[in-house]
Coordinates of C-alpha atoms and ligand atoms in Angstrom, one line a residue:
X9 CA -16.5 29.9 6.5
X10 CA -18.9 32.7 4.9
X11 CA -21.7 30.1 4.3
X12 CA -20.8 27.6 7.1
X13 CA -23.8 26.8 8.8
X14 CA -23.9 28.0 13.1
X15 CA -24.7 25.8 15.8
X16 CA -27.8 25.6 16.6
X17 CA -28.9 25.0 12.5
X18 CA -30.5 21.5 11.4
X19 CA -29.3 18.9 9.3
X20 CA -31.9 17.3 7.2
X21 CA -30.6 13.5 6.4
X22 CA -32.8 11.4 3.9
X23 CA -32.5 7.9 5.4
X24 CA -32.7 6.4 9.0
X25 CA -30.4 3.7 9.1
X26 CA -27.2 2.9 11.1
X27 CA -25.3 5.4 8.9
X28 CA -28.2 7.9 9.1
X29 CA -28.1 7.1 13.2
X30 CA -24.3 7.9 13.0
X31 CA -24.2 10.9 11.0
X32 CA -26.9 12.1 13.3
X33 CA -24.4 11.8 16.5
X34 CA -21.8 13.6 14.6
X35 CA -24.3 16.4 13.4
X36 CA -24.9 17.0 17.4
X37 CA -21.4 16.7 18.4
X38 CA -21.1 19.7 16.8
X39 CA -23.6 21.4 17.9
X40 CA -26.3 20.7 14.9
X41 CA -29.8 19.6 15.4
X42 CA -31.0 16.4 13.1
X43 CA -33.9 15.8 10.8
X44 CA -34.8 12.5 9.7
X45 CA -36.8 11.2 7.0
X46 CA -37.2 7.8 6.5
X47 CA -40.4 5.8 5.2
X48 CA -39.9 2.7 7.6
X49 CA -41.1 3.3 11.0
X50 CA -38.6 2.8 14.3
X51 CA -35.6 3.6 12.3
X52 CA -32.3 3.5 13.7
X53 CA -31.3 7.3 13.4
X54 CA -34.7 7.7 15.3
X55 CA -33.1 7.3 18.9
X56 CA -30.5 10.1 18.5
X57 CA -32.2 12.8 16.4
X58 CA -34.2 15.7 17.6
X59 CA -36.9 14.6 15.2
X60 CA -38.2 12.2 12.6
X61 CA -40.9 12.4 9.6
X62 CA -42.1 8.9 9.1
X63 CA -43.5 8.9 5.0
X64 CA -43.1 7.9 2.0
X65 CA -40.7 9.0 -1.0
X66 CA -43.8 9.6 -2.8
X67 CA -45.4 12.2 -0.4
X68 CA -44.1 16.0 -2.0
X69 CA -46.1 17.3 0.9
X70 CA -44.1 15.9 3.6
X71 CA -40.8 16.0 1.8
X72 CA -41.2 19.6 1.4
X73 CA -42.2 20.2 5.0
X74 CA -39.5 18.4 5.8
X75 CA -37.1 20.3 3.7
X76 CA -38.3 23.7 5.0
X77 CA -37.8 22.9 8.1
X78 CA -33.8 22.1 8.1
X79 CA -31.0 24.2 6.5
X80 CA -29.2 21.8 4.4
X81 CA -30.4 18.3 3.3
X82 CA -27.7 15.0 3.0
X83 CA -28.4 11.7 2.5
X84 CA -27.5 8.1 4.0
X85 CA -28.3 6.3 0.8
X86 CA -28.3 7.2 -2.8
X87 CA -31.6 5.5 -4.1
X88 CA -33.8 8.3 -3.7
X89 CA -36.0 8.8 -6.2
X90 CA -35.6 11.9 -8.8
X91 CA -39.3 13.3 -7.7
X92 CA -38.2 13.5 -4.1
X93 CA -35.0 15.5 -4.9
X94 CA -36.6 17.8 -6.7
X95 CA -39.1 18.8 -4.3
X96 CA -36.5 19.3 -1.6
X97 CA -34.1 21.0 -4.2
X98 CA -36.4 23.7 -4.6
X99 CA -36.4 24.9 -0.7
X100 CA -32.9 23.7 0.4
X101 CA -29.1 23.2 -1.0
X102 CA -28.9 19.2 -1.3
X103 CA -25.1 18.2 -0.4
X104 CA -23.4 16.0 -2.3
X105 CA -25.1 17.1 -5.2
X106 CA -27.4 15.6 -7.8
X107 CA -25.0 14.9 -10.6
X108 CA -23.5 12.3 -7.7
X109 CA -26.7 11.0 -7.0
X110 CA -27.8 10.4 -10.6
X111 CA -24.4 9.1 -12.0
X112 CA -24.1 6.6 -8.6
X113 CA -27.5 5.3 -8.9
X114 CA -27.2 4.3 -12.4
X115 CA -24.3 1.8 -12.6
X116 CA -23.5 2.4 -16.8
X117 CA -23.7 5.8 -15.8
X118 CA -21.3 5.5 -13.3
X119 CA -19.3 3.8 -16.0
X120 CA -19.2 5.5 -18.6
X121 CA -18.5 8.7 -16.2
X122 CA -15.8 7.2 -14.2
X123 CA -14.1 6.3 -18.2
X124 CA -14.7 9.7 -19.1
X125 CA -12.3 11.5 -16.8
X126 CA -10.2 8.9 -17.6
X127 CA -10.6 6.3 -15.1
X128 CA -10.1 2.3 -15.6
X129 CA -13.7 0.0 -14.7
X130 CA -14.8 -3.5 -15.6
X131 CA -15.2 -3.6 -19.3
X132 CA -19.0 -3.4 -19.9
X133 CA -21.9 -3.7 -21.9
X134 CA -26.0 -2.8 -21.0
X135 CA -28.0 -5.6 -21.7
X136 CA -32.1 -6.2 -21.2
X137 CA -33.0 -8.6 -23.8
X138 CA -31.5 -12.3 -24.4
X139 CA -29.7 -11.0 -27.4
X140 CA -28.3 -8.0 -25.9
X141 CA -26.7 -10.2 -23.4
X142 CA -25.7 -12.7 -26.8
X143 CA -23.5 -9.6 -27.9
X144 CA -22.4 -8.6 -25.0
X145 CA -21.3 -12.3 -24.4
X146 CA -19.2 -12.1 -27.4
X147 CA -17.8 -8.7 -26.9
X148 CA -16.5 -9.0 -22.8
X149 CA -16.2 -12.9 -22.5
X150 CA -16.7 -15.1 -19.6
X151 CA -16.4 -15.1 -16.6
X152 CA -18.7 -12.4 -16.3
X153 CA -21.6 -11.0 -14.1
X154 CA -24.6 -9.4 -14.7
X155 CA -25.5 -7.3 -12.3
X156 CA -29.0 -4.5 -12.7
X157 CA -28.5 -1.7 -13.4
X158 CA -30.0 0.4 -10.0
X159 CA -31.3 -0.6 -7.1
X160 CA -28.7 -3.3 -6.7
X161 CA -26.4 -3.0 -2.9
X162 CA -24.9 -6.1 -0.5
X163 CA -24.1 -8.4 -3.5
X164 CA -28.4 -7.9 -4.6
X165 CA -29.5 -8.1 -8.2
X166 CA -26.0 -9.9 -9.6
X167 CA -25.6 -13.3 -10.8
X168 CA -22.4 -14.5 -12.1
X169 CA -21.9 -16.2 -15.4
X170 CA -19.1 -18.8 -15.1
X171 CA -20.2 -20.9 -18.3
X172 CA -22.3 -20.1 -21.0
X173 CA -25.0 -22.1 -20.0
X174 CA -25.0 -20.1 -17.0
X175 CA -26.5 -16.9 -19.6
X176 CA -30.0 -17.5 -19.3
X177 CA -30.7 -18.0 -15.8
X178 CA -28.6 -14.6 -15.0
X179 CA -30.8 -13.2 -17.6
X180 CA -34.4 -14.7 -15.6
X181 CA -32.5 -13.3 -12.2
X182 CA -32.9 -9.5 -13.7
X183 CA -36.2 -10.5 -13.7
X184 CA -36.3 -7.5 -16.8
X185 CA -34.9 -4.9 -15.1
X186 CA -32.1 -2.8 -17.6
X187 CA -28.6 -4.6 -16.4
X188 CA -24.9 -4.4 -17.2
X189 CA -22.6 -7.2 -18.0
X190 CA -19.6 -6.6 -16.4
X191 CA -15.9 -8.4 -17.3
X192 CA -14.7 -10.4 -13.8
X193 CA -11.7 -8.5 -12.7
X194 CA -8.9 -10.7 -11.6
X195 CA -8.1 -9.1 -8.7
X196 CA -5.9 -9.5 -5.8
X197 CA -8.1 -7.9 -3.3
X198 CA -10.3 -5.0 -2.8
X199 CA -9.4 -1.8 -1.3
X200 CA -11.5 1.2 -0.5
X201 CA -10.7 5.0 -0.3
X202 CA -13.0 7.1 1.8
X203 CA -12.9 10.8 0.2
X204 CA -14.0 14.3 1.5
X205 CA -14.1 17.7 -0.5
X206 CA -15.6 20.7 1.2
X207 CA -17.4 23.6 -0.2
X208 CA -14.4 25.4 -0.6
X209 CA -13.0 22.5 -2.9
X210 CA -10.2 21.4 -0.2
X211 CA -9.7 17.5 -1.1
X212 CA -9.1 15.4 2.3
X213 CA -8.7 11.3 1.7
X214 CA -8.5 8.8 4.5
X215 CA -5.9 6.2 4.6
X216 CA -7.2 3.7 2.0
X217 CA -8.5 -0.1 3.7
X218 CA -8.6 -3.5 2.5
X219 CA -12.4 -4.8 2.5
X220 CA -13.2 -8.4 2.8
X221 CA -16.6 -9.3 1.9
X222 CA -19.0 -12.3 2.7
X223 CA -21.8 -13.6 0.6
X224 CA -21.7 -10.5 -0.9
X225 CA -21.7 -8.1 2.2
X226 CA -18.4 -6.1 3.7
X227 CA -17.3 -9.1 6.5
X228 CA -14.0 -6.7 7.7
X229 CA -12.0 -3.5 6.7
X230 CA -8.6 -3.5 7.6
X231 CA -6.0 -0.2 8.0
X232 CA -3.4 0.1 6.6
X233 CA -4.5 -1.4 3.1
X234 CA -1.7 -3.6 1.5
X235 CA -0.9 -1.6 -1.2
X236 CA 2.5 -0.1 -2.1
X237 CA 3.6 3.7 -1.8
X238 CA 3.0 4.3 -5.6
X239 CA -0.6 2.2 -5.5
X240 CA -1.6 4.0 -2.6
X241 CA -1.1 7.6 -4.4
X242 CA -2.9 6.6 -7.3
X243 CA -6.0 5.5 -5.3
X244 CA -6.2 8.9 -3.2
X245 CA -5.7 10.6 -6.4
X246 CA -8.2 8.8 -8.6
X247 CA -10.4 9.9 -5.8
X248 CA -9.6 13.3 -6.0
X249 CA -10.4 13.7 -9.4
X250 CA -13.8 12.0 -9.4
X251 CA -14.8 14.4 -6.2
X252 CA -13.3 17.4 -8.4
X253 CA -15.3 16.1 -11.4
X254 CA -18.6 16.0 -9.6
X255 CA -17.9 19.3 -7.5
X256 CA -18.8 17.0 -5.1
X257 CA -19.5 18.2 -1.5
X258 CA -19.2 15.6 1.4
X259 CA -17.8 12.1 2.0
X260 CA -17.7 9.8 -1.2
X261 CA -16.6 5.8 -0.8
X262 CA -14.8 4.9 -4.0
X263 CA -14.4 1.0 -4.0
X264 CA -11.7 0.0 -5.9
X265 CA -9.6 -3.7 -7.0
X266 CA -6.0 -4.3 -7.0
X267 CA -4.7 -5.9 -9.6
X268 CA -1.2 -6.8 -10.9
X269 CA -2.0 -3.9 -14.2
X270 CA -3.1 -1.5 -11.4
X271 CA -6.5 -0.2 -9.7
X272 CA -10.3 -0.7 -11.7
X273 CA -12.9 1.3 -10.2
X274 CA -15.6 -1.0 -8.8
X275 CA -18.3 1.7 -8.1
X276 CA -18.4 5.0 -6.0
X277 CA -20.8 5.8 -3.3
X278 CA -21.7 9.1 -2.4
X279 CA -22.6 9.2 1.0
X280 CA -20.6 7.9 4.3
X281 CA -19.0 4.0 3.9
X282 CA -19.2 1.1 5.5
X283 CA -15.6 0.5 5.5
X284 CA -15.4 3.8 6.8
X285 CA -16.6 3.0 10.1
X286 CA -12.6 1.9 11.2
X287 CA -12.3 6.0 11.1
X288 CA -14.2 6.5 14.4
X289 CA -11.5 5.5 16.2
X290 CA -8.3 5.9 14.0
X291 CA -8.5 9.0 13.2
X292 CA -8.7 12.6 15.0
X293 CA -12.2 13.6 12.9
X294 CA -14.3 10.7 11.5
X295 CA -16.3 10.3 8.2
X296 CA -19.4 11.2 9.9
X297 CA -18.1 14.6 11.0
X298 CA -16.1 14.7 8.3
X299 CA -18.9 14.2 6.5
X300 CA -21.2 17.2 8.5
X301 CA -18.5 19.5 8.3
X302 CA -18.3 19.2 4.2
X303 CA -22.6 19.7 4.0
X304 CA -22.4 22.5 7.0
X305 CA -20.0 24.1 4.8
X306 CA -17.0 24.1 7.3
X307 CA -13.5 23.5 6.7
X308 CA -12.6 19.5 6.5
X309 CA -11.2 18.3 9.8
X310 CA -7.6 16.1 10.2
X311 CA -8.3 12.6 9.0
X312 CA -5.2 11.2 9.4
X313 CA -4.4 8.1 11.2
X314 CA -2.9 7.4 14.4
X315 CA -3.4 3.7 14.8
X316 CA -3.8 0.7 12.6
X317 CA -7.6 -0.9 13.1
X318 CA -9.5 -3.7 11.9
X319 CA -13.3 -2.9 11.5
X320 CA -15.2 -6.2 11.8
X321 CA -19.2 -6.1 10.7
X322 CA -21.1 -7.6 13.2
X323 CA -23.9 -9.5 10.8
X324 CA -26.8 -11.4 12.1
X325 CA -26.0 -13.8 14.6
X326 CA -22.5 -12.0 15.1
X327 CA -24.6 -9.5 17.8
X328 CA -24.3 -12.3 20.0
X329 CA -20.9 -12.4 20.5
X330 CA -21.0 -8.2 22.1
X331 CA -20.9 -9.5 25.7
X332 CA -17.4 -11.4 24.9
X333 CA -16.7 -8.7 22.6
X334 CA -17.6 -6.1 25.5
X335 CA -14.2 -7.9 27.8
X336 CA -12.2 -7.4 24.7
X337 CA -8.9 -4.8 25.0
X338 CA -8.9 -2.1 22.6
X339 CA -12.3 -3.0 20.9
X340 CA -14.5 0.0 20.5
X341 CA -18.3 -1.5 19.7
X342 CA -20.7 0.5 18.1
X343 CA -24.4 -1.0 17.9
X344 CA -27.2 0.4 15.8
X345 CA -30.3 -0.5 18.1
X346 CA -31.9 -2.3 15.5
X347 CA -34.8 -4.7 17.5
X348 CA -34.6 -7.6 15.5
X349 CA -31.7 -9.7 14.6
X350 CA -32.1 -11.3 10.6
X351 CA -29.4 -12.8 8.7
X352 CA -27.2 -10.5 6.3
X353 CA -28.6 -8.2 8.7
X354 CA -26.0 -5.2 9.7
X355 CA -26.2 -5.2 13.5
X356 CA -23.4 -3.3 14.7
X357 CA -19.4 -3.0 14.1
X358 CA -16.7 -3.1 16.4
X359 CA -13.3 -1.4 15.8
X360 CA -10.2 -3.3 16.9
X361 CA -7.6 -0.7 17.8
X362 CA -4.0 -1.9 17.5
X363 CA -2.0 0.8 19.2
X364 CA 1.2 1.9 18.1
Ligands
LIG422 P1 -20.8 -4.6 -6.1 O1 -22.2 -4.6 -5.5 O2 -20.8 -4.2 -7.5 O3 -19.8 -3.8 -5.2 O4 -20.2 -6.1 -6.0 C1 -20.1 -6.8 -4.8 C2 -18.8 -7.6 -4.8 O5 -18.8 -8.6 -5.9 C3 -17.5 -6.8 -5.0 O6 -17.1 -6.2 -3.8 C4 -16.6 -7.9 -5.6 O7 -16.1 -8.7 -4.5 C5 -17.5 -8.7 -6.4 N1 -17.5 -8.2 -7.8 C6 -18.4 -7.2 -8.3 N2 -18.1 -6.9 -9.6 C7 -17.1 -7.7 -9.9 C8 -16.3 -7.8 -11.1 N3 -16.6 -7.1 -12.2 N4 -15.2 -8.7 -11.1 C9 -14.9 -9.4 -10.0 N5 -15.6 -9.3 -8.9 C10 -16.7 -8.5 -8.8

């Protein structure tokens, strides 16, 4: 632990949202102090850090004030823009890295990296203009769906293209922004693989969980995943060797689909995962510490399991249902404190703990 960070040090986090808010209570748990930046005022992470910078992307001023006042900078989301990296970069280590950052927030980046070290996606093709999407028509078939290229999270900027005739309106939804036509996979279902690697290299892979998702947004994760022994292998080891690739630092969520020829990467994430959340209460050491530990530089906790658990999202409306929730055995509820309840908007989760 030569370079582990000491109690008492601060963790900047770039992003204020419930993941932000959760990494914060793990940063503390250990004895870390936790700077937030985030550009919206109020922000979730607000109530549990020991202090917030409120401002824009944009401002090199207050990013690098922010910067040189914490010891090691992590992110809750990967969209930041290059600018604001390299402002920070200059002052402080950023953990995971910024080969993660750019190849994640680019998805034919992510792509053609993933196929690189050797990895099965979507078949693929960037399109822009109403010809590129003519070729790539012809070379990946249909059903398809377009999707932009950045930018794009919960099922946003993707339209699918069931017909042909379905082409130019998924075109006009890009509304012009660079976009990637991918194949539609055939899959079974979707499972996902949360991933650590410290700074010492160590590799550390929770139990891999089967996602179902609702108009585009994670509805529940479920533990254990229905996979087979061999299936279950290949995704921790998939995951491996992107982390090992990327000399990644931190927790990464590789989303992947099952299908009957074996697992296609749907896209990586490097940051803590939704359907990672089921770890706060089935396992010894969580993402979110998990997470602290791998940026603080200390040595990855146990992240095995020691119960089955069914996350369920609590979206919109779904808040509503906490009190009955609340008289529940075995549900662990963990609310975000987010004032105002919109649809599609992530409110809380609650872990359902089935003992063993
Ligand atoms: P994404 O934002 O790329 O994770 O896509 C959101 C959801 O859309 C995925 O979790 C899948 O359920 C579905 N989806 C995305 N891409 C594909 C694809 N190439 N084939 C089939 N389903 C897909």
């Amino acid at each position: 632990m030569n370079d582990a960070l000491l109690s008492g040090a601060t963790i900047g986090i770039l992003g204020g949202g419930q993941l932000g808010r959760m990494l914060s209570v793990a940063a503390s748990r250990l004895g870390f102090r936790s700077h937030i930046y985030e550009p919206a005022a109020n922000p979730p992470a607000g109530h549990v850090a020991d202090r917030v910078t409120t401002a824009p992307y944009e401002d090199l001023d207050a990013l690098r004030a922010f910067a040189a006042s914490v010891d090691v900078v992590t992110y809750e989301f990967e969209n930041v823009p290059a600018e604001a990296l390299d402002a920070i970069e200059a002052l402080r280590p950023i953990r995971p890295n910024r080969r993660a950052l750019a190849v994640s927030q680019d998805r034919i980046a992510e792509k053609d990296f993933l196929n690189q070290i050797g990895l099965t996606t979507a078949p693929y093709a960037a399109v822009t203009t109403a010809a590129d999407l003519e070729t790539a028509l012809l070379k990946i078939g249909h059903p398809a769906i377009l999707k932009t290229t950045r930018l794009g999270y919960d099922g946003k900027g993707q339209a699918r293209i069931r017909a042909l005739s379905d082409a130019a309106p998924a075109l006009a939804a890009m509304n012009g922004a660079p976009s990637v036509l991918e194949g539609f996979v055939d899959f079974t279902h979707e499972v996902s693989v949360i991933a650590a690697r410290g700074l010492d290299g160590s590799v550390a892979c929770y139990d891999p969980g089967e996602n179902v998702h609702k108009d585009g947004i994670l509805a529940t994760t479920t533990i254990p995943a229905r996979l087979s022994a061999s299936q279950r292998t290949d995704a921790v080891l998939l995951a491996a060797r992107i982390l090992n690739a990327l000399d990644y630092v931190g927790v990464m969520g590789v989303e992947l689909f099952v299908t009957p020829q074996g697992l296609i990467v749907n896209e990586i994430a490097p940051r803590v995962h939704n359907s990672g959340h089921w770890t706060q209460n089935g396992c010894a050491v969580d993402q979110f510490e998990q997470h602290i530990r791998a940026v603080a530089g200390w040595p990855l906790g146990d992240g095995s399991r020691f119960a089955d658990v069914v996350m369920e999202n609590l979206i919109g409306d779904d808040v509503l249902r906490v009190p009955a929730i609340a008289r529940e055995r075995d549900a662990a509820i963990h609310l975000y404190g987010k004032a105002k309840v919109k649809p599609g908007r992530k409110m809380g989760h609650v872990n359902r703990v089935k003992r063993p």
